[in-house]
Amino acid sequence: MQPTPDGNWFMTNYADGPDAGIFSWEIDEAGLGLWTLWRHYQRAPASRRAYLERVYPAIRRTAGFLIAFRDPSTSLQPPTACEDDFQPRSGQPTMHGVGPALLAMRSAAAAAHALGHGDDERRFADRAAELARAIDGHYQVDGGAWASDYSDGGWILWPERIKSSYGNARMRAEARVVWHELAPSFQAPAGPRKAGCYEAKGLLGLGHLDRQVNPSGLANVRRGLRWIADVEAAWQPTGILGECWFVSNGRMISVPSQPHIWEQSLFYLASLEAWGASPYRAGRGSFSEFPSNSDGKSEKLRDLSQRRRASRAVPFGGL
């Protein structure tokens, strides 16, 4: 295994620190990791300056790596990085790696600005602008979207926000592609699609866009979330989610890595966009009431706990 380059994190690590991944680093992880450090400050800047000063060296190192890791012929990253948990392969770089890199460079520029590091800010902002131009020129699919799948498309809508305005024609085109590619999943297990992963990633991106510029579109987001809760998560009494799902003998099976923290977090965050935040109150069943619109009316999600308890669990030995 190659050593992890400076400015990156391990793909995964054991609880006591050592590297546990099958690859030494992932380009999307570098981008999302940097953004996460900035995002924590961004949520409460008045009280977190000391925090940002403490983590800025890590932000700077990762941004420096992403600037250096550049193909001069395309201004994108070279095709030699692991994107997610895949070995470098034909067709790279894709939006799965390039989008998080753009998000990282914009976040690094914002962090440098917040701390008054003018030289860093200019360097990071220049690379972000160059990368944004390269992305616009290199990636174009149906109707002007950048990505043709709901997973990378979901990231494009949020948190990457390739274009800052959700009114932008290419952002609207990406939203249409994301829903078109998502919808067949929500016909499972009876429909033609027999396997899938990360539907909540697409729903989260759509939730952000629809909540701002297309409120009627939230009906589709809610439909998808109900499918995750009613169908994908209801295959066994625990209701937990794996990373992916497949259909076996007409029944949904959720796999692997259960409970899959990321997929469950995506479901939670997408639900907040779809229904709004509502404080938890004990005694309201498995699911709370979420306000469905700004005038305070609410829509009660069906209580799934009884159906989950009644559902027939499939023993792992029988898969």
mmCIF file of C-alpha atoms in Angstrom:
data_model
loop_
_atom_site.group_PDB
_atom_site.id
_atom_site.type_symbol
_atom_site.label_atom_id
_atom_site.label_comp_id
_atom_site.label_asym_id
_atom_site.label_seq_id
_atom_site.Cartn_x
_atom_site.Cartn_y
_atom_site.Cartn_z
ATOM 1 C CA MET A 1 0.000 0.000 0.000
ATOM 2 C CA GLN A 2 1.270 3.473 -0.886
ATOM 3 C CA PRO A 3 1.789 5.888 2.012
ATOM 4 C CA THR A 4 -0.941 8.446 2.617
ATOM 5 C CA PRO A 5 0.186 11.754 1.024
ATOM 6 C CA ASP A 6 0.659 14.727 3.299
ATOM 7 C CA GLY A 7 -2.558 16.706 3.540
ATOM 8 C CA ASN A 8 -4.798 13.624 3.429
ATOM 9 C CA TRP A 9 -6.514 11.381 5.920
ATOM 10 C CA PHE A 10 -6.541 7.601 6.015
ATOM 11 C CA MET A 11 -9.387 5.999 4.075
ATOM 12 C CA THR A 12 -10.496 4.476 7.379
ATOM 13 C CA ASN A 13 -8.790 3.863 10.680
ATOM 14 C CA TYR A 14 -9.242 1.740 13.754
ATOM 15 C CA ALA A 15 -10.563 3.366 16.911
ATOM 16 C CA ASP A 16 -7.052 3.528 18.387
ATOM 17 C CA GLY A 17 -5.627 5.277 15.317
ATOM 18 C CA PRO A 18 -3.907 2.885 12.868
ATOM 19 C CA ASP A 19 -4.825 2.847 9.189
ATOM 20 C CA ALA A 20 -7.544 0.272 8.483
ATOM 21 C CA GLY A 21 -8.416 0.971 4.850
ATOM 22 C CA ILE A 22 -7.841 -1.083 1.730
ATOM 23 C CA PHE A 23 -6.503 2.104 0.093
ATOM 24 C CA SER A 24 -4.239 4.642 1.733
ATOM 25 C CA TRP A 25 -6.293 7.715 0.762
ATOM 26 C CA GLU A 26 -9.300 8.897 -1.250
ATOM 27 C CA ILE A 27 -9.488 12.190 -3.128
ATOM 28 C CA ASP A 28 -13.142 12.822 -2.227
ATOM 29 C CA GLU A 29 -12.355 12.217 1.432
ATOM 30 C CA ALA A 30 -9.676 14.910 1.338
ATOM 31 C CA GLY A 31 -12.133 17.428 -0.085
ATOM 32 C CA LEU A 32 -14.991 16.581 2.246
ATOM 33 C CA GLY A 33 -12.672 16.441 5.252
ATOM 34 C CA LEU A 34 -11.426 19.974 4.634
ATOM 35 C CA TRP A 35 -14.979 21.236 4.124
ATOM 36 C CA THR A 36 -16.070 19.623 7.394
ATOM 37 C CA LEU A 37 -13.368 21.505 9.313
ATOM 38 C CA TRP A 38 -14.551 24.789 7.774
ATOM 39 C CA ARG A 39 -18.244 23.985 8.131
ATOM 40 C CA HIS A 40 -17.956 23.528 11.894
ATOM 41 C CA TYR A 41 -16.621 27.077 12.187
ATOM 42 C CA GLN A 42 -19.105 28.448 9.657
ATOM 43 C CA ARG A 43 -22.080 27.344 11.736
ATOM 44 C CA ALA A 44 -21.067 29.558 14.701
ATOM 45 C CA PRO A 45 -18.230 31.885 13.681
ATOM 46 C CA ALA A 46 -18.604 34.294 16.596
ATOM 47 C CA SER A 47 -17.643 31.633 19.128
ATOM 48 C CA ARG A 48 -15.284 29.402 17.151
ATOM 49 C CA ARG A 49 -12.373 31.530 15.981
ATOM 50 C CA ALA A 50 -9.968 29.752 18.331
ATOM 51 C CA TYR A 51 -11.164 26.451 16.884
ATOM 52 C CA LEU A 52 -10.529 27.646 13.312
ATOM 53 C CA GLU A 53 -7.038 28.837 14.225
ATOM 54 C CA ARG A 54 -6.331 25.417 15.714
ATOM 55 C CA VAL A 55 -7.450 23.433 12.644
ATOM 56 C CA TYR A 56 -6.235 25.884 10.001
ATOM 57 C CA PRO A 57 -2.862 24.131 9.569
ATOM 58 C CA ALA A 58 -4.752 20.979 8.508
ATOM 59 C CA ILE A 59 -6.939 23.017 6.138
ATOM 60 C CA ARG A 60 -3.845 24.640 4.641
ATOM 61 C CA ARG A 61 -2.013 21.340 4.159
ATOM 62 C CA THR A 62 -4.975 19.703 2.432
ATOM 63 C CA ALA A 63 -5.555 22.735 0.213
ATOM 64 C CA GLY A 64 -1.868 22.734 -0.691
ATOM 65 C CA PHE A 65 -2.072 19.086 -1.691
ATOM 66 C CA LEU A 66 -5.169 19.681 -3.836
ATOM 67 C CA ILE A 67 -3.433 22.571 -5.621
ATOM 68 C CA ALA A 68 -0.374 20.457 -6.362
ATOM 69 C CA PHE A 69 -2.426 17.405 -7.387
ATOM 70 C CA ARG A 70 -3.318 18.889 -10.767
ATOM 71 C CA ASP A 71 -3.161 17.670 -14.348
ATOM 72 C CA PRO A 72 -1.745 20.593 -16.379
ATOM 73 C CA SER A 73 -3.441 19.344 -19.544
ATOM 74 C CA THR A 74 -6.964 19.571 -18.084
ATOM 75 C CA SER A 75 -6.648 21.728 -14.924
ATOM 76 C CA LEU A 76 -8.531 18.901 -13.186
ATOM 77 C CA GLN A 77 -6.975 16.375 -10.836
ATOM 78 C CA PRO A 78 -4.950 13.536 -12.385
ATOM 79 C CA PRO A 79 -6.764 10.235 -13.012
ATOM 80 C CA THR A 80 -4.534 8.429 -10.515
ATOM 81 C CA ALA A 81 -6.440 8.927 -7.248
ATOM 82 C CA CYS A 82 -8.830 6.539 -5.556
ATOM 83 C CA GLU A 83 -12.307 7.993 -5.881
ATOM 84 C CA ASP A 84 -14.377 6.647 -3.001
ATOM 85 C CA ASP A 85 -13.289 3.029 -2.474
ATOM 86 C CA PHE A 86 -12.337 2.292 -6.083
ATOM 87 C CA GLN A 87 -8.902 1.802 -7.535
ATOM 88 C CA PRO A 88 -8.072 4.370 -10.238
ATOM 89 C CA ARG A 89 -9.971 3.301 -13.352
ATOM 90 C CA SER A 90 -10.957 4.342 -16.846
ATOM 91 C CA GLY A 91 -12.989 7.536 -17.042
ATOM 92 C CA GLN A 92 -11.392 9.311 -14.118
ATOM 93 C CA PRO A 93 -11.413 11.946 -12.895
ATOM 94 C CA THR A 94 -15.172 12.026 -12.323
ATOM 95 C CA MET A 95 -17.357 14.462 -10.432
ATOM 96 C CA HIS A 96 -17.099 12.112 -7.449
ATOM 97 C CA GLY A 97 -13.567 13.370 -6.877
ATOM 98 C CA VAL A 98 -13.517 16.725 -8.652
ATOM 99 C CA GLY A 99 -16.637 18.131 -6.973
ATOM 100 C CA PRO A 100 -15.315 17.656 -3.418
ATOM 101 C CA ALA A 101 -11.992 19.192 -4.494
ATOM 102 C CA LEU A 102 -13.808 22.340 -5.630
ATOM 103 C CA LEU A 103 -15.792 22.423 -2.385
ATOM 104 C CA ALA A 104 -12.515 22.120 -0.474
ATOM 105 C CA MET A 105 -10.762 24.938 -2.316
ATOM 106 C CA ARG A 106 -13.683 27.303 -1.809
ATOM 107 C CA SER A 107 -13.806 26.351 1.874
ATOM 108 C CA ALA A 108 -10.060 26.854 2.278
ATOM 109 C CA ALA A 109 -10.280 30.313 0.698
ATOM 110 C CA ALA A 110 -13.107 31.233 3.070
ATOM 111 C CA ALA A 111 -11.126 29.975 6.080
ATOM 112 C CA ALA A 112 -8.055 31.957 5.028
ATOM 113 C CA HIS A 113 -10.212 35.068 4.618
ATOM 114 C CA ALA A 114 -11.756 34.607 8.066
ATOM 115 C CA LEU A 115 -8.299 34.495 9.653
ATOM 116 C CA GLY A 116 -6.775 37.268 7.552
ATOM 117 C CA HIS A 117 -4.320 35.089 5.606
ATOM 118 C CA GLY A 118 -4.462 37.108 2.402
ATOM 119 C CA ASP A 119 -1.802 35.240 0.428
ATOM 120 C CA ASP A 120 -3.418 31.885 1.165
ATOM 121 C CA GLU A 121 -6.849 33.244 0.329
ATOM 122 C CA ARG A 122 -5.725 34.429 -3.109
ATOM 123 C CA ARG A 123 -3.925 31.171 -3.844
ATOM 124 C CA PHE A 124 -6.874 29.016 -2.806
ATOM 125 C CA ALA A 125 -9.452 31.220 -4.539
ATOM 126 C CA ASP A 126 -7.452 31.217 -7.780
ATOM 127 C CA ARG A 127 -7.349 27.419 -7.812
ATOM 128 C CA ALA A 128 -11.075 27.232 -7.008
ATOM 129 C CA ALA A 129 -11.883 29.537 -9.934
ATOM 130 C CA GLU A 130 -9.646 27.559 -12.294
ATOM 131 C CA LEU A 131 -11.198 24.275 -11.189
ATOM 132 C CA ALA A 132 -14.743 25.621 -11.566
ATOM 133 C CA ARG A 133 -14.001 26.662 -15.155
ATOM 134 C CA ALA A 134 -12.497 23.263 -15.919
ATOM 135 C CA ILE A 135 -15.520 21.463 -14.450
ATOM 136 C CA ASP A 136 -17.926 23.539 -16.526
ATOM 137 C CA GLY A 137 -16.004 22.769 -19.683
ATOM 138 C CA HIS A 138 -15.305 19.087 -19.058
ATOM 139 C CA TYR A 139 -18.559 17.727 -17.615
ATOM 140 C CA GLN A 140 -21.849 18.105 -19.437
ATOM 141 C CA VAL A 141 -24.690 15.604 -19.715
ATOM 142 C CA ASP A 142 -28.456 15.755 -20.233
ATOM 143 C CA GLY A 143 -29.705 19.305 -20.555
ATOM 144 C CA GLY A 144 -26.555 20.840 -19.129
ATOM 145 C CA ALA A 145 -26.144 18.823 -15.920
ATOM 146 C CA TRP A 146 -22.649 17.853 -14.802
ATOM 147 C CA ALA A 147 -23.300 14.291 -13.567
ATOM 148 C CA SER A 148 -25.635 11.605 -14.867
ATOM 149 C CA ASP A 149 -26.193 9.725 -11.590
ATOM 150 C CA TYR A 150 -28.169 10.660 -8.488
ATOM 151 C CA SER A 151 -25.270 10.106 -6.104
ATOM 152 C CA ASP A 152 -22.732 12.552 -7.530
ATOM 153 C CA GLY A 153 -25.624 14.715 -8.676
ATOM 154 C CA GLY A 154 -26.875 14.939 -5.117
ATOM 155 C CA TRP A 155 -23.481 16.194 -3.951
ATOM 156 C CA ILE A 156 -23.467 18.770 -6.757
ATOM 157 C CA LEU A 157 -26.724 20.215 -5.416
ATOM 158 C CA TRP A 158 -25.471 20.131 -1.821
ATOM 159 C CA PRO A 159 -22.960 20.597 -0.314
ATOM 160 C CA GLU A 160 -20.856 21.371 -3.397
ATOM 161 C CA ARG A 161 -23.219 23.989 -4.889
ATOM 162 C CA ILE A 162 -21.219 24.069 -8.134
ATOM 163 C CA LYS A 163 -23.214 27.196 -8.925
ATOM 164 C CA SER A 164 -24.195 29.233 -5.894
ATOM 165 C CA SER A 165 -27.680 30.025 -7.211
ATOM 166 C CA TYR A 166 -30.291 27.288 -7.341
ATOM 167 C CA GLY A 167 -31.912 29.333 -10.076
ATOM 168 C CA ASN A 168 -28.963 28.564 -12.357
ATOM 169 C CA ALA A 169 -30.028 26.583 -15.434
ATOM 170 C CA ARG A 170 -27.369 23.909 -14.965
ATOM 171 C CA MET A 171 -28.293 23.421 -11.307
ATOM 172 C CA ARG A 172 -31.939 23.003 -12.327
ATOM 173 C CA ALA A 173 -30.858 20.523 -15.017
ATOM 174 C CA GLU A 174 -28.883 18.552 -12.421
ATOM 175 C CA ALA A 175 -31.927 18.416 -10.152
ATOM 176 C CA ARG A 176 -34.006 16.970 -12.986
ATOM 177 C CA VAL A 177 -31.370 14.311 -13.674
ATOM 178 C CA VAL A 178 -31.113 13.405 -9.986
ATOM 179 C CA TRP A 179 -34.848 12.811 -9.646
ATOM 180 C CA HIS A 180 -35.072 10.940 -12.965
ATOM 181 C CA GLU A 181 -32.329 8.570 -11.820
ATOM 182 C CA LEU A 182 -33.712 8.235 -8.283
ATOM 183 C CA ALA A 183 -37.351 7.504 -9.063
ATOM 184 C CA PRO A 184 -36.965 3.841 -10.169
ATOM 185 C CA SER A 185 -35.536 2.919 -6.759
ATOM 186 C CA PHE A 186 -38.795 3.884 -5.111
ATOM 187 C CA GLN A 187 -40.682 1.233 -7.087
ATOM 188 C CA ALA A 188 -38.659 -1.559 -5.479
ATOM 189 C CA PRO A 189 -39.036 -4.367 -4.712
ATOM 190 C CA ALA A 190 -41.693 -4.803 -7.426
ATOM 191 C CA GLY A 191 -40.154 -2.430 -9.975
ATOM 192 C CA PRO A 192 -37.368 -3.029 -12.491
ATOM 193 C CA ARG A 193 -34.500 -1.811 -10.292
ATOM 194 C CA LYS A 194 -33.238 -4.610 -8.076
ATOM 195 C CA ALA A 195 -30.321 -2.942 -6.285
ATOM 196 C CA GLY A 196 -29.241 0.521 -5.224
ATOM 197 C CA CYS A 197 -27.187 2.631 -2.838
ATOM 198 C CA TYR A 198 -27.330 6.057 -1.233
ATOM 199 C CA GLU A 199 -30.721 7.257 -2.396
ATOM 200 C CA ALA A 200 -30.680 9.658 0.553
ATOM 201 C CA LYS A 201 -27.662 11.429 -0.946
ATOM 202 C CA GLY A 202 -29.735 12.448 -3.947
ATOM 203 C CA LEU A 203 -32.741 13.287 -1.771
ATOM 204 C CA LEU A 204 -30.624 15.533 0.449
ATOM 205 C CA GLY A 205 -29.410 17.556 -2.522
ATOM 206 C CA LEU A 206 -32.920 17.828 -3.923
ATOM 207 C CA GLY A 207 -34.242 18.820 -0.505
ATOM 208 C CA HIS A 208 -31.882 21.786 -0.325
ATOM 209 C CA LEU A 209 -32.752 22.988 -3.831
ATOM 210 C CA ASP A 210 -36.496 22.374 -3.605
ATOM 211 C CA ARG A 211 -36.837 24.014 -0.219
ATOM 212 C CA GLN A 212 -35.394 27.229 -1.654
ATOM 213 C CA VAL A 213 -36.733 27.455 -5.200
ATOM 214 C CA ASN A 214 -39.201 24.632 -5.871
ATOM 215 C CA PRO A 215 -41.304 23.844 -2.772
ATOM 216 C CA SER A 216 -43.671 21.592 -4.717
ATOM 217 C CA GLY A 217 -40.709 19.335 -5.476
ATOM 218 C CA LEU A 218 -40.447 18.447 -1.787
ATOM 219 C CA ALA A 219 -43.328 16.025 -2.369
ATOM 220 C CA ASN A 220 -40.919 13.824 -4.324
ATOM 221 C CA VAL A 221 -38.290 14.091 -1.602
ATOM 222 C CA ARG A 222 -40.855 13.032 1.008
ATOM 223 C CA ARG A 223 -41.973 10.166 -1.190
ATOM 224 C CA GLY A 224 -38.398 8.904 -1.386
ATOM 225 C CA LEU A 225 -37.846 9.238 2.345
ATOM 226 C CA ARG A 226 -41.039 7.316 3.073
ATOM 227 C CA TRP A 227 -39.808 4.544 0.794
ATOM 228 C CA ILE A 228 -36.529 4.373 2.719
ATOM 229 C CA ALA A 229 -38.430 4.211 6.019
ATOM 230 C CA ASP A 230 -41.318 1.976 4.914
ATOM 231 C CA VAL A 231 -39.524 -0.391 2.553
ATOM 232 C CA GLU A 232 -35.730 -0.328 2.716
ATOM 233 C CA ALA A 233 -35.461 0.035 6.492
ATOM 234 C CA ALA A 234 -38.450 -2.199 7.239
ATOM 235 C CA TRP A 235 -36.915 -5.431 5.979
ATOM 236 C CA GLN A 236 -36.053 -6.390 9.561
ATOM 237 C CA PRO A 237 -37.457 -5.368 12.963
ATOM 238 C CA THR A 238 -34.544 -3.090 13.916
ATOM 239 C CA GLY A 239 -35.250 -0.612 11.110
ATOM 240 C CA ILE A 240 -31.559 0.157 10.648
ATOM 241 C CA LEU A 241 -30.073 0.935 7.242
ATOM 242 C CA GLY A 242 -27.127 -0.552 5.443
ATOM 243 C CA GLU A 243 -25.109 1.239 2.801
ATOM 244 C CA CYS A 244 -26.986 -0.391 -0.094
ATOM 245 C CA TRP A 245 -29.907 -2.717 -0.820
ATOM 246 C CA PHE A 246 -30.901 -5.494 -3.174
ATOM 247 C CA VAL A 247 -34.004 -7.551 -3.857
ATOM 248 C CA SER A 248 -33.965 -11.264 -3.028
ATOM 249 C CA ASN A 249 -36.999 -13.440 -3.737
ATOM 250 C CA GLY A 250 -39.165 -10.355 -3.949
ATOM 251 C CA ARG A 251 -38.001 -8.897 -0.624
ATOM 252 C CA MET A 252 -35.745 -5.977 0.221
ATOM 253 C CA ILE A 253 -32.416 -6.758 1.862
ATOM 254 C CA SER A 254 -30.298 -3.897 3.231
ATOM 255 C CA VAL A 255 -26.517 -4.408 3.113
ATOM 256 C CA PRO A 256 -23.702 -4.001 4.299
ATOM 257 C CA SER A 257 -22.173 -2.387 7.394
ATOM 258 C CA GLN A 258 -25.309 -2.142 9.474
ATOM 259 C CA PRO A 259 -25.980 0.269 10.995
ATOM 260 C CA HIS A 260 -24.395 2.380 8.280
ATOM 261 C CA ILE A 261 -23.905 5.715 10.023
ATOM 262 C CA TRP A 262 -23.488 7.785 6.877
ATOM 263 C CA GLU A 263 -26.606 6.489 5.143
ATOM 264 C CA GLN A 264 -28.654 6.994 8.303
ATOM 265 C CA SER A 265 -27.248 10.511 8.718
ATOM 266 C CA LEU A 266 -28.156 11.331 5.113
ATOM 267 C CA PHE A 267 -31.706 10.125 5.764
ATOM 268 C CA TYR A 268 -31.945 12.309 8.870
ATOM 269 C CA LEU A 269 -30.556 15.414 7.161
ATOM 270 C CA ALA A 270 -32.780 14.956 4.112
ATOM 271 C CA SER A 271 -35.792 14.627 6.422
ATOM 272 C CA LEU A 272 -34.964 17.973 8.009
ATOM 273 C CA GLU A 273 -34.964 19.584 4.572
ATOM 274 C CA ALA A 274 -38.194 17.850 3.575
ATOM 275 C CA TRP A 275 -40.240 18.552 6.698
ATOM 276 C CA GLY A 276 -38.286 21.113 8.686
ATOM 277 C CA ALA A 277 -36.839 20.800 12.163
ATOM 278 C CA SER A 278 -39.127 19.931 15.058
ATOM 279 C CA PRO A 279 -37.982 19.376 18.651
ATOM 280 C CA TYR A 280 -38.327 15.790 19.793
ATOM 281 C CA ARG A 281 -41.032 15.088 22.345
ATOM 282 C CA ALA A 282 -41.249 11.767 24.107
ATOM 283 C CA GLY A 283 -44.336 9.653 23.579
ATOM 284 C CA ARG A 284 -44.965 10.423 19.921
ATOM 285 C CA GLY A 285 -44.055 7.003 18.574
ATOM 286 C CA SER A 286 -41.168 6.143 16.325
ATOM 287 C CA PHE A 287 -41.514 9.265 14.188
ATOM 288 C CA SER A 288 -42.329 12.811 15.247
ATOM 289 C CA GLU A 289 -44.582 15.296 13.565
ATOM 290 C CA PHE A 290 -42.708 17.565 11.212
ATOM 291 C CA PRO A 291 -44.076 20.925 10.046
ATOM 292 C CA SER A 292 -44.853 20.617 6.353
ATOM 293 C CA ASN A 293 -44.978 24.326 5.637
ATOM 294 C CA SER A 294 -44.261 27.700 7.138
ATOM 295 C CA ASP A 295 -47.743 28.356 8.542
ATOM 296 C CA GLY A 296 -47.340 25.664 11.160
ATOM 297 C CA LYS A 297 -49.559 22.956 9.696
ATOM 298 C CA SER A 298 -48.117 19.542 10.274
ATOM 299 C CA GLU A 299 -48.140 16.186 8.649
ATOM 300 C CA LYS A 300 -47.822 13.092 10.813
ATOM 301 C CA LEU A 301 -45.682 10.323 9.413
ATOM 302 C CA ARG A 302 -47.166 6.907 9.892
ATOM 303 C CA ASP A 303 -45.843 5.046 12.880
ATOM 304 C CA LEU A 304 -43.648 2.340 11.415
ATOM 305 C CA SER A 305 -42.719 0.544 14.597
ATOM 306 C CA GLN A 306 -45.597 -1.937 14.553
ATOM 307 C CA ARG A 307 -44.989 -2.873 10.943
ATOM 308 C CA ARG A 308 -41.302 -3.318 11.625
ATOM 309 C CA ARG A 309 -41.989 -5.593 14.561
ATOM 310 C CA ALA A 310 -44.433 -7.547 12.428
ATOM 311 C CA SER A 311 -42.126 -7.781 9.420
ATOM 312 C CA ARG A 312 -40.512 -11.123 8.820
ATOM 313 C CA ALA A 313 -36.786 -10.833 9.441
ATOM 314 C CA VAL A 314 -34.537 -12.646 6.999
ATOM 315 C CA PRO A 315 -31.738 -14.547 8.762
ATOM 316 C CA PHE A 316 -28.315 -13.690 7.368
ATOM 317 C CA GLY A 317 -27.545 -17.370 6.969
ATOM 318 C CA GLY A 318 -30.390 -17.639 4.480
ATOM 319 C CA LEU A 319 -29.230 -14.916 2.085
#
